[in-house]
């Protein structure tokens, strides 16, 4: 009896799966076109899955092994089951292979089951709680129905009772694992995930690459959309990407805004986008809600939408989008390589460029950027006041130089001026041939772009690129990771291609080549805070540590450091949009710092400096790496200048 | 509401960089107009229709902005007056003082005089309009408000007491239409014939603080401006009233 039932079940399930797949594909195709290499992507997919994705999953050994056993076992078992039970190839070897595959899958499923017994808060519940049981049902049923094929049991063992039980087990298994995959069950992640890997919008990320610059909007074409208003305004492969989410909540656990109780949960956001692309409400979401100020979380089930309805204030509240610091912690952690930040900025673009709805200080900052080239609205003529006594070379005089020192808007901030002056001291001590743009420099456009104002970003970028084109230099060095990122990764789209370095990288090189004579750092223990835009955005974790080591500092690492570093709360215009939460992100980061018992935290970013120094004292001291290096410089005694021994020029700190 | 509302706008200049922008107060006039008339608001500028800074007003969500095409140095007064009368404007809103050009703040007064309309300075809010009469709140120093009933048509200037202008967005700014219209050009002889020079900072009056305690200072800062003397004239003939006022002005040396 099973011999007639099984093929029917299997092929019916497969047929339904194909129908579901077609339907799902048509949902994704509602999105805007996007150029991807369809065939090449598919061919590259297995490698992307086994190398790149596994690399992320392998950070959690338990889950990695579990997944290899379950998924590997399932794929093998499914193929063999179709051959053996679908086409009736009752071959002993195939039978044994199928037995092996289902055992492998069974073992994996047991571990999934164990994890699900006491799931951490970041995991979604709901249908996901059923998944381990479905996996067990599938593996056990196929194990048992295959025993006769392998010749271990007689063909009609157990009679019709057994046949019915196994029939039900197989039905359950193939429902979840075959057509559940394309009809929106938990297994959807396998189907959508595989295609998402194949047609990812940032294929450069695979094979160890990095792709973090935002993609430009076409402002020349008046018909082109300015950002994303409705789910169908995303590109089709972005929609596909949302569908790949496994609701593992790794992003939620890493998100600083979520931890601070701001109304953002990256996992929920991605799930809301899935609701948007398929239509409906968020009532079935079974994970942590967006935090709310009263601590109970925003109620589930009150938001909904469809591909043709505006997202904001239907599906998602605007404050959710404005809570993000664009720190990329979620993207870094996501095993499905989903691009949360792209999606958030896309939606912000619509709010800013079409609706004029940048919250709080947003409008003022953008107006300032347009009118004064700096976010503070300071008179542009004051950009070089910090260096009035330093006799810096201007590129407009020199025309050519080795190092172009990109000062950044920190020039207007008294605290950051200390860092800038310290770095100039280091450059001078190393006898570097350097120059600045002076009054010709403008804001890099970073904040405007993260706030969604692509127009102002492109305006600033084009003007800066025009200025830079007038001169010749070997590299740009800057103390600001945001300028660094924009100059290095985002000006390329406008034909601005430069060698750009963060000052920590450059100082590490100077030290390496013996251009600096350094003493030892005096003072207590030191920890180091990785800026998001230097670390996760650009992969520079080592140089700042090398510089600190060269000063005789042994860095007391925070638990969250390197690629897991927690944001200071200063990125993405978050201090400007200032969405309230239960606590402030910099306070949480300061707690991380305090845990190391370090007396000083070394930083490499004017934003981080400002955010961390904004934490009330008593707290560890905050110093930029350039300041630490400048303090440890052993100044050469210049013999030819019989300077009065005691009256050294006072350093302005 | 079907009152015909027109906001007058000029080109502003950013206070620290001097770059052209939407003028702060004029933007408030547009904001107030949008709150009153929504899409029916008409916005008018006399000057160069190619000036990109005008798009910042369109970015507030206007479909078009009417421009009476004039070269720099032309007198806007006559053409504005003619236009407003022909357009059947009932409520005209404008900033108190331009950020560029002469910036004398005289335009609203001269315009009201030319049209023969009442002028309200420092309009903070329009409470209601019915039967051709507007009930408005006028801003006075120290946050005080005065409720006025004024008949339409009416010209009103706004300053920083009026609602903050909404953000200007790129999309509508790019889509909006600058509808230019050719008008007769009258040279502003007073302006073109004058010699302009940078203003000298005015000497500041020394402030003597008499208050002994913080509470006193607070009181001094928030007290109503109150004249000591003064006289209330009631039930006098217009003639007698005018004479009394003139007498006072001569005494105070305002009129000589
Ligand atoms: S980028 Fe950072 S703040 Fe934004 S959602 Fe991701 S983790 Fe949260
Ligand atoms: S978005 Fe990525 S990290 Fe977040 S829940 Fe989904 S799969 Fe996990």
XYZ file of C-alpha atoms and ligand atoms in Angstrom, chain A residues 245-251 267 270 333-336 338 340, ligand 2:
23
model
C 15.378 35.775 6.833
C 15.455 32.773 9.229
C 14.362 34.899 12.175
C 17.443 33.849 14.120
C 17.542 37.257 15.794
C 21.310 37.576 15.597
C 20.705 41.086 14.281
C 14.591 41.341 12.672
C 12.848 42.600 7.895
C 25.856 39.119 12.159
C 23.201 38.072 9.680
C 23.811 34.515 8.506
C 21.594 35.148 5.481
C 20.603 40.459 4.423
C 19.309 45.973 6.609
S 17.711 39.439 9.371
Fe 19.400 37.980 9.388
S 20.203 38.075 11.483
Fe 18.194 39.035 11.510
S 16.780 37.427 12.070
Fe 16.806 37.475 9.847
S 18.368 36.012 9.276
Fe 18.691 36.422 11.438
